[in-house]
Coordinates of C-alpha atoms and ligand atoms in Angstrom, one line a residue:
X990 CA -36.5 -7.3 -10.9
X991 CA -36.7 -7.8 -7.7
X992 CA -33.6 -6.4 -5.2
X993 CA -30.8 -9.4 -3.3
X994 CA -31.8 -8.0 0.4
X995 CA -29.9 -11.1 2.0
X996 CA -26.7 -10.4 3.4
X997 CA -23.5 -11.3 2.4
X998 CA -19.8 -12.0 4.1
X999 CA -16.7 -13.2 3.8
X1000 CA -13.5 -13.2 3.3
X1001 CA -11.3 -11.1 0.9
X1002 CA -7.6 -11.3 0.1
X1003 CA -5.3 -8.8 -0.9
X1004 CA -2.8 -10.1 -3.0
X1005 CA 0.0 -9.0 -5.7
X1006 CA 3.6 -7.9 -5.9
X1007 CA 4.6 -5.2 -3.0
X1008 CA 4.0 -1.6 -3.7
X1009 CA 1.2 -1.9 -5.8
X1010 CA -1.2 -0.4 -3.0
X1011 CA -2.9 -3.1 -1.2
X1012 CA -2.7 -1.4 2.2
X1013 CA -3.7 1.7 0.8
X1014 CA -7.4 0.3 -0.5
X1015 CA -7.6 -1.5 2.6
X1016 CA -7.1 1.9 4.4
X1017 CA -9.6 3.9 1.6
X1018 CA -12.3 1.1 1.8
X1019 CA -12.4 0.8 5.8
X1020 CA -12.2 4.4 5.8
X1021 CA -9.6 3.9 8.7
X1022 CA -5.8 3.6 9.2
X1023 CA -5.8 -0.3 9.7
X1024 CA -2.6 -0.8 7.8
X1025 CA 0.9 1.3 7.2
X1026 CA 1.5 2.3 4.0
X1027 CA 4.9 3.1 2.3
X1028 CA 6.7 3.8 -1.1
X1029 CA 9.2 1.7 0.1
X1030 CA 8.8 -2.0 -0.8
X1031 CA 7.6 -5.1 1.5
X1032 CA 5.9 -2.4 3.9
X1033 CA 3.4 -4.9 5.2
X1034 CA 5.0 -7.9 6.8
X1035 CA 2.2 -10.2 8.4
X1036 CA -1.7 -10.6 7.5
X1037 CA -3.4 -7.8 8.9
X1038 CA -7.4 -7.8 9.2
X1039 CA -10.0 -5.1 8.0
X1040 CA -13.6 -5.8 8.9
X1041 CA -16.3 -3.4 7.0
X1042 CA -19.8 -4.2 8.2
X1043 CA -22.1 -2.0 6.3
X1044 CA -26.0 -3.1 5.3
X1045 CA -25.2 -5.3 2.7
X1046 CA -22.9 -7.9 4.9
X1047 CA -19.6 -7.8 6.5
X1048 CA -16.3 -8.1 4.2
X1049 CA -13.1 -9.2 6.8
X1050 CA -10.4 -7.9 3.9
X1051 CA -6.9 -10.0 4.7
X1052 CA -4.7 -7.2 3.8
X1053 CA -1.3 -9.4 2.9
X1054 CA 2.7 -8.8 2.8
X1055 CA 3.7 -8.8 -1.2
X1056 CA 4.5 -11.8 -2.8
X1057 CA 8.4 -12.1 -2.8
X1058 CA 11.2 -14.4 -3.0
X1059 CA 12.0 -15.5 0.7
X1060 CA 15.8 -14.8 1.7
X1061 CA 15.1 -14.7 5.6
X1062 CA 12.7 -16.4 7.9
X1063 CA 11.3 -13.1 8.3
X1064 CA 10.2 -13.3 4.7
X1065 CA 9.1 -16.4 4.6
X1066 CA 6.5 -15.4 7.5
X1067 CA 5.6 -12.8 5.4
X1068 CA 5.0 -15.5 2.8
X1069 CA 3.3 -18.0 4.7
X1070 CA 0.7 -15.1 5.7
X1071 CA 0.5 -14.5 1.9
X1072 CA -0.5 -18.3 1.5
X1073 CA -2.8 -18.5 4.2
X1074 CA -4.7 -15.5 2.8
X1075 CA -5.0 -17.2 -0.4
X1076 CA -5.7 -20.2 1.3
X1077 CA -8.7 -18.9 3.9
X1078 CA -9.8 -16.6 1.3
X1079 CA -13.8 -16.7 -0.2
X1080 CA -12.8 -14.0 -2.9
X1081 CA -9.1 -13.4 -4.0
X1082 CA -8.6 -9.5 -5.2
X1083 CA -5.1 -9.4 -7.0
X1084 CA -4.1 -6.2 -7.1
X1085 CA -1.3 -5.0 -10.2
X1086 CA -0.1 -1.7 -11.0
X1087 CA -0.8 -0.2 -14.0
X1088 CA 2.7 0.5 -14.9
X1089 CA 3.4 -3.2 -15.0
X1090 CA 4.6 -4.0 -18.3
X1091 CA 4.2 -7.5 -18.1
X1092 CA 2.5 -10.9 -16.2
X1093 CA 3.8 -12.4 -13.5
X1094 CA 4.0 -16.2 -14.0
X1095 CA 4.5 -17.2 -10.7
X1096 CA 1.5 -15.5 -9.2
X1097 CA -0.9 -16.8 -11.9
X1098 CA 0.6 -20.4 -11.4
X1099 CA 0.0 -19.8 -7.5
X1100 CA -3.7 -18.7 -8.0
X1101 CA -4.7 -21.1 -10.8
X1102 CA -3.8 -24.2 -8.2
X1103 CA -6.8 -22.4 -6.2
X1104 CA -9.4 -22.7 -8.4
X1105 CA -11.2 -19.7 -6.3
X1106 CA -13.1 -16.5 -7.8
X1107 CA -10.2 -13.9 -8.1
X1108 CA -10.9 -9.7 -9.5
X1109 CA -8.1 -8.4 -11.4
X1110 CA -7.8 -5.2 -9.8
X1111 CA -6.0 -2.8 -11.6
X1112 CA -4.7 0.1 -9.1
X1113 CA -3.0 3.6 -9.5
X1114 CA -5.0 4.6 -12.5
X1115 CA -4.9 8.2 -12.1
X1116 CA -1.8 8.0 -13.6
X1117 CA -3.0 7.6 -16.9
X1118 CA -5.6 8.4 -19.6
X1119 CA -8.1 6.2 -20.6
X1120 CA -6.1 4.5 -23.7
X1121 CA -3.9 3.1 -21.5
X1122 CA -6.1 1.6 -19.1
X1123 CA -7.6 0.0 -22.0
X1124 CA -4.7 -1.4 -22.8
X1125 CA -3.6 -3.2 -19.7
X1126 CA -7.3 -4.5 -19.9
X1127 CA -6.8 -6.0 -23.2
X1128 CA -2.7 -7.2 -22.0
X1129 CA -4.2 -9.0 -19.0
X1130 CA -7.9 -10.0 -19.7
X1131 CA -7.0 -13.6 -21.2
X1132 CA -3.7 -14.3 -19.1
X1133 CA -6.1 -16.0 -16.8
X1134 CA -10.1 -16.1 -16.5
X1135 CA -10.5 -13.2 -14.0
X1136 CA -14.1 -12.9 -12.5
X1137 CA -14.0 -9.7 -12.8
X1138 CA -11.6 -6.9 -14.3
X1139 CA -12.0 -3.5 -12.3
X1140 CA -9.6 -0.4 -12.6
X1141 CA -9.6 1.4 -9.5
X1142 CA -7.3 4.4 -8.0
X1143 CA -6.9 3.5 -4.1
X1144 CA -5.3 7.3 -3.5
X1145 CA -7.9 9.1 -4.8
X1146 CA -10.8 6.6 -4.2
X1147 CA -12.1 5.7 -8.0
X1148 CA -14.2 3.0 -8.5
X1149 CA -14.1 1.7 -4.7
X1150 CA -17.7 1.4 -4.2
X1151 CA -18.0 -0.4 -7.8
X1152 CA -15.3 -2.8 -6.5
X1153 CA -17.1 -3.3 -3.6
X1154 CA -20.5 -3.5 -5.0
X1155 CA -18.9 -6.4 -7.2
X1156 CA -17.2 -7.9 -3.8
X1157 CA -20.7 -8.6 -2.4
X1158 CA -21.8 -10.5 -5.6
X1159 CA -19.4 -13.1 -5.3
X1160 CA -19.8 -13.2 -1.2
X1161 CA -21.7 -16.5 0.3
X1162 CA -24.9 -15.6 2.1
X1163 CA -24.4 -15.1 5.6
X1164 CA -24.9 -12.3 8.1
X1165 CA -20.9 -12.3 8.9
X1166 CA -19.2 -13.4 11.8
X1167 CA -17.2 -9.8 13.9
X1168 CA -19.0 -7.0 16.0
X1169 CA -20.4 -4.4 14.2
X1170 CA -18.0 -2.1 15.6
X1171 CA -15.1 -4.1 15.2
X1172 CA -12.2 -2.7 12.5
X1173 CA -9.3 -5.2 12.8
X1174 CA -8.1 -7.3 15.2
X1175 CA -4.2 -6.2 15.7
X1176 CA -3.1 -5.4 19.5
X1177 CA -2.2 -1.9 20.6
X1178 CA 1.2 -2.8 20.6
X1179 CA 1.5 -3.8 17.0
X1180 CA -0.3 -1.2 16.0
X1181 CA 1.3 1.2 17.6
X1182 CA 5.1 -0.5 16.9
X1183 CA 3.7 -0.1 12.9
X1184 CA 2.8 4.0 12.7
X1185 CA 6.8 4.3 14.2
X1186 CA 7.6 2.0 11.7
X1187 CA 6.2 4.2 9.2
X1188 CA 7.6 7.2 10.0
X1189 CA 11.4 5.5 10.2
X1190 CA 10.2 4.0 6.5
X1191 CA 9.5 7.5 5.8
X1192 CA 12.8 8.1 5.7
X1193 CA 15.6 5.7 5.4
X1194 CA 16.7 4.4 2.4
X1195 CA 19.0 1.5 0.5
X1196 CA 18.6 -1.6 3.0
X1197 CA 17.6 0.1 6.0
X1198 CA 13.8 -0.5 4.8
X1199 CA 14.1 -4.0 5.0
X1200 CA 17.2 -4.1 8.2
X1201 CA 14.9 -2.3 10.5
X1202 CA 12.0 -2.9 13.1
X1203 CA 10.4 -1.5 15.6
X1204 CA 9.0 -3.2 18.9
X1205 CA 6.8 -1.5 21.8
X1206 CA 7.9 -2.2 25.3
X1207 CA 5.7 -0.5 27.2
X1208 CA 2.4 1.7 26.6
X1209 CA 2.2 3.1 30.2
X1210 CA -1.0 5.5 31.5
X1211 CA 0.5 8.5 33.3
X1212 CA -2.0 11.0 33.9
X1213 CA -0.8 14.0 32.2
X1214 CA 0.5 11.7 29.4
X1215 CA 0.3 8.0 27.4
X1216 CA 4.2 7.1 27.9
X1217 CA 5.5 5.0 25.3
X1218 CA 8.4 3.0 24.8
X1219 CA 9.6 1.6 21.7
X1220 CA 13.1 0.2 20.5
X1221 CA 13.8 0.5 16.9
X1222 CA 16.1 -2.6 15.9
X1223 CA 18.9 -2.3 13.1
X1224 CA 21.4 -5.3 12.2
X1225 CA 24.7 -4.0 12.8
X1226 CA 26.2 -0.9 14.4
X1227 CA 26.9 1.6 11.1
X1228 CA 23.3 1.2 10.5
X1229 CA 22.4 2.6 13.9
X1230 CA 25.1 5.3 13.0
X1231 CA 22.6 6.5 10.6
X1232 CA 19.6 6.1 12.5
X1233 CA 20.9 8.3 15.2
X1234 CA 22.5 10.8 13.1
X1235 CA 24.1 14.2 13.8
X1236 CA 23.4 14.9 17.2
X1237 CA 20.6 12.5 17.2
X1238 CA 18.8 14.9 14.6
X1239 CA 17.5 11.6 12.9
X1240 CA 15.6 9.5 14.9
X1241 CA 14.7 12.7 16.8
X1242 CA 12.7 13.7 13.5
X1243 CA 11.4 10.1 13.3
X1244 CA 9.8 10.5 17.0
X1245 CA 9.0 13.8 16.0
X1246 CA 6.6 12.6 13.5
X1247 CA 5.5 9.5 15.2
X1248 CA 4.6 11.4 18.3
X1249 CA 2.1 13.4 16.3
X1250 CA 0.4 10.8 14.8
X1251 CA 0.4 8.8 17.9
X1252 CA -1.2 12.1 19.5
X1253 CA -3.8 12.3 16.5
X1254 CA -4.7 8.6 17.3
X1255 CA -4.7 8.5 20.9
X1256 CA -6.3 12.6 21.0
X1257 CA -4.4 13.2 23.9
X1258 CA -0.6 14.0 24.7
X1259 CA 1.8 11.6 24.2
X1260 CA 5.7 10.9 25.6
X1261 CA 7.3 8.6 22.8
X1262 CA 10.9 7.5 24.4
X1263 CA 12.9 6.2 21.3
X1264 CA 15.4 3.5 21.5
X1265 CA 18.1 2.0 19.0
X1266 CA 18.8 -1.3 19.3
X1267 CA 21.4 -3.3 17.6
X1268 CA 19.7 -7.1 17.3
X1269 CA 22.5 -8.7 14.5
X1270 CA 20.1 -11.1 12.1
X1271 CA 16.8 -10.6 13.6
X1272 CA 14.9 -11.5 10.6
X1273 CA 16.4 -15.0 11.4
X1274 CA 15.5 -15.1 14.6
X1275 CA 12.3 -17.2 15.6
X1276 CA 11.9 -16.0 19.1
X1277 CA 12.4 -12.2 18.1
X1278 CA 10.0 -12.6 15.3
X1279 CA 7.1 -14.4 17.3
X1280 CA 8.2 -11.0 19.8
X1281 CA 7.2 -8.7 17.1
X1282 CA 4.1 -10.2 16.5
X1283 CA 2.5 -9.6 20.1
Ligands
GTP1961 N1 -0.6 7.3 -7.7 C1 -1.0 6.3 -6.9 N2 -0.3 5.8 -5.9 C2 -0.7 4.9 -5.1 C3 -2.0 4.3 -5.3 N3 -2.2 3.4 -4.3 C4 -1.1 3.3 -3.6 N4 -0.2 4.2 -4.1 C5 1.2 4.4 -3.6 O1 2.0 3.3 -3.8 C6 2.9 3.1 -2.7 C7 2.7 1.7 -2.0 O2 1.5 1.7 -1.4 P1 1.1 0.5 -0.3 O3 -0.3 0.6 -0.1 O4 2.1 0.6 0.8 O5 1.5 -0.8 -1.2 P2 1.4 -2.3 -0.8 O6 0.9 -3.1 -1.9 O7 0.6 -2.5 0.5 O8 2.9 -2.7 -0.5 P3 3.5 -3.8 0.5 O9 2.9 -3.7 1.8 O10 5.0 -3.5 0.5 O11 3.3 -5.1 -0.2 C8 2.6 4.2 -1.7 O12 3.6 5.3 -2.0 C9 1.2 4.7 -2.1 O13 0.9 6.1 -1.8 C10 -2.9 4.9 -6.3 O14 -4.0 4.5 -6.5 N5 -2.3 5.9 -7.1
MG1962 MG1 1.0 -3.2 2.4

């Protein structure tokens, strides 16, 4: 038989409940930090872009927020990026966990109004033995005609390069549309407000996850140095309190750990000044939101 030498690209969205690992195979597959990645839910808050170009054809993955009931404005962004993934989307990868116990109607009643190609992807695997994995197959396989079904661990990278073997398949013919050397298409800024977002993620807990942000002011070139200043936003003035904490021990461990990884990024020495900012409701807030986005 002979070999499918044409290239093919598209588009790929990333879509299922939060937590289930969406940002980590986005991460795995472009071999890159594109995307933060957290244990603590709704991590990802806007569409973010991976672009793989290898020989076969270029795959732009829209890594999405997780689909969620919308309480703030903030969340319905997030859920409006979710739809427009869906929406702009050639091949739709849904992504479950395989500790789900059961379907979740309201997902399958959004993709069935698509009529689009969509994997089941069936993530976190090494968790469990091959009976098991089975079984979800067998749970899930006729809740809705999946192109494909394909259990993958995005940790410890099983069954990528199957997945993405598969991904090709169902990609149009085309030789792609980004730079070769192009990754993602987030500003500095962003990216940099996200990796201190990820450390204060790290470690807050209760509703501090969802109450906080993080916004770069300034990425400034001094020589010696990259000086960087970012303001970490909380809604009210107890939840700074813990932010700070004894003897600003907190978010000096927060800038601790961001300032390394910044360092790792940028491979040169960084100063990361720190600020807490008290911004009451600024998930409600259209013109702080649109901020946070630049
Ligand atoms: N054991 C295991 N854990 C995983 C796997 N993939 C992701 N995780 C963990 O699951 C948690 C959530 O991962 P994320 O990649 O942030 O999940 P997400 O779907 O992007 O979440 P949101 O952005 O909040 O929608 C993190 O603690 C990951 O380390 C996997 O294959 N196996
Ligand atoms: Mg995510």
């Amino acid at each position: 038989m002979e070999q499918d030498q044409a290239k093919h690209s598209g588009y790929v969205a990333l879509i299922g409940r939060t937590n289930v690992g969406k940002s980590t195979f986005l991460n795995a597959i472009m071999e890159a930090k594109i995307a933060i990645v957290s244990s603590k839910p709704q991590t990802t808050r806007k569409q973010i872009l991976g672009i793989r170009t290898t020989e076969k054809g270029q795959i732009v993955f829209f890594d999405s927020p997780g689909i969620h009931k919308p309480h703030f404005r903030l969340n319905e962004k997030m859920m409006k990026d979710v739809y427009a993934s869906l929406t702009d989307a050639d091949l739709i990868l849904y992504f479950i966990d395989i500790s789900d116990r059961k379907q979740d109607e309201f997902v399958l009643s959004l993709l069935k109004d698509l009529k689009k190609d969509v994997f089941l992807v069936i993530n976190k695997i090494d968790k469990f033995g091959k009976g098991k994995i089975l079984q979800k197959i067998d749970q899930f396989k006729d809740v809705y005609p999946w192109a494909e079904i394909v259990p993958i661990s995005a940790l410890k990278e099983i069954s990528l390069d199957l997945l993405e073997e598969l991904i090709y398949k169902y990609l149009p013919e085309n030789e792609g549309f980004y730079p070769d050397d192009e990754l993602t298409l987030q500003t500095e800024k962003f990216y940099v407000a996200e990796l201190v977002r990820e450390k204060v993620l790290l470690m807050v807990e209760d509703e501090l996850p969802f109450t906080t942000t993080v916004k770069v002011e300034k990425i400034t070139d001094k020589e010696k140095v990259l000086y960087i200043r970012a303001e970490i936003y909380v809604e009210n003035l107890s939840q700074k309190k813990i932010l700070v904490g004894k003897h600003g021990n907190f978010v000096k461990l927060v800038g601790k750990l961001a300032r390394k990884e910044l360092e790792d990024y940028y491979d040169r020495k960084v100063y990361l000044d720190l600020f807490i900012k008290v911004v009451p409701n600024w998930r409600n807030s259209p013109t702080i939101l649109s901020q946070l986005d630049e």
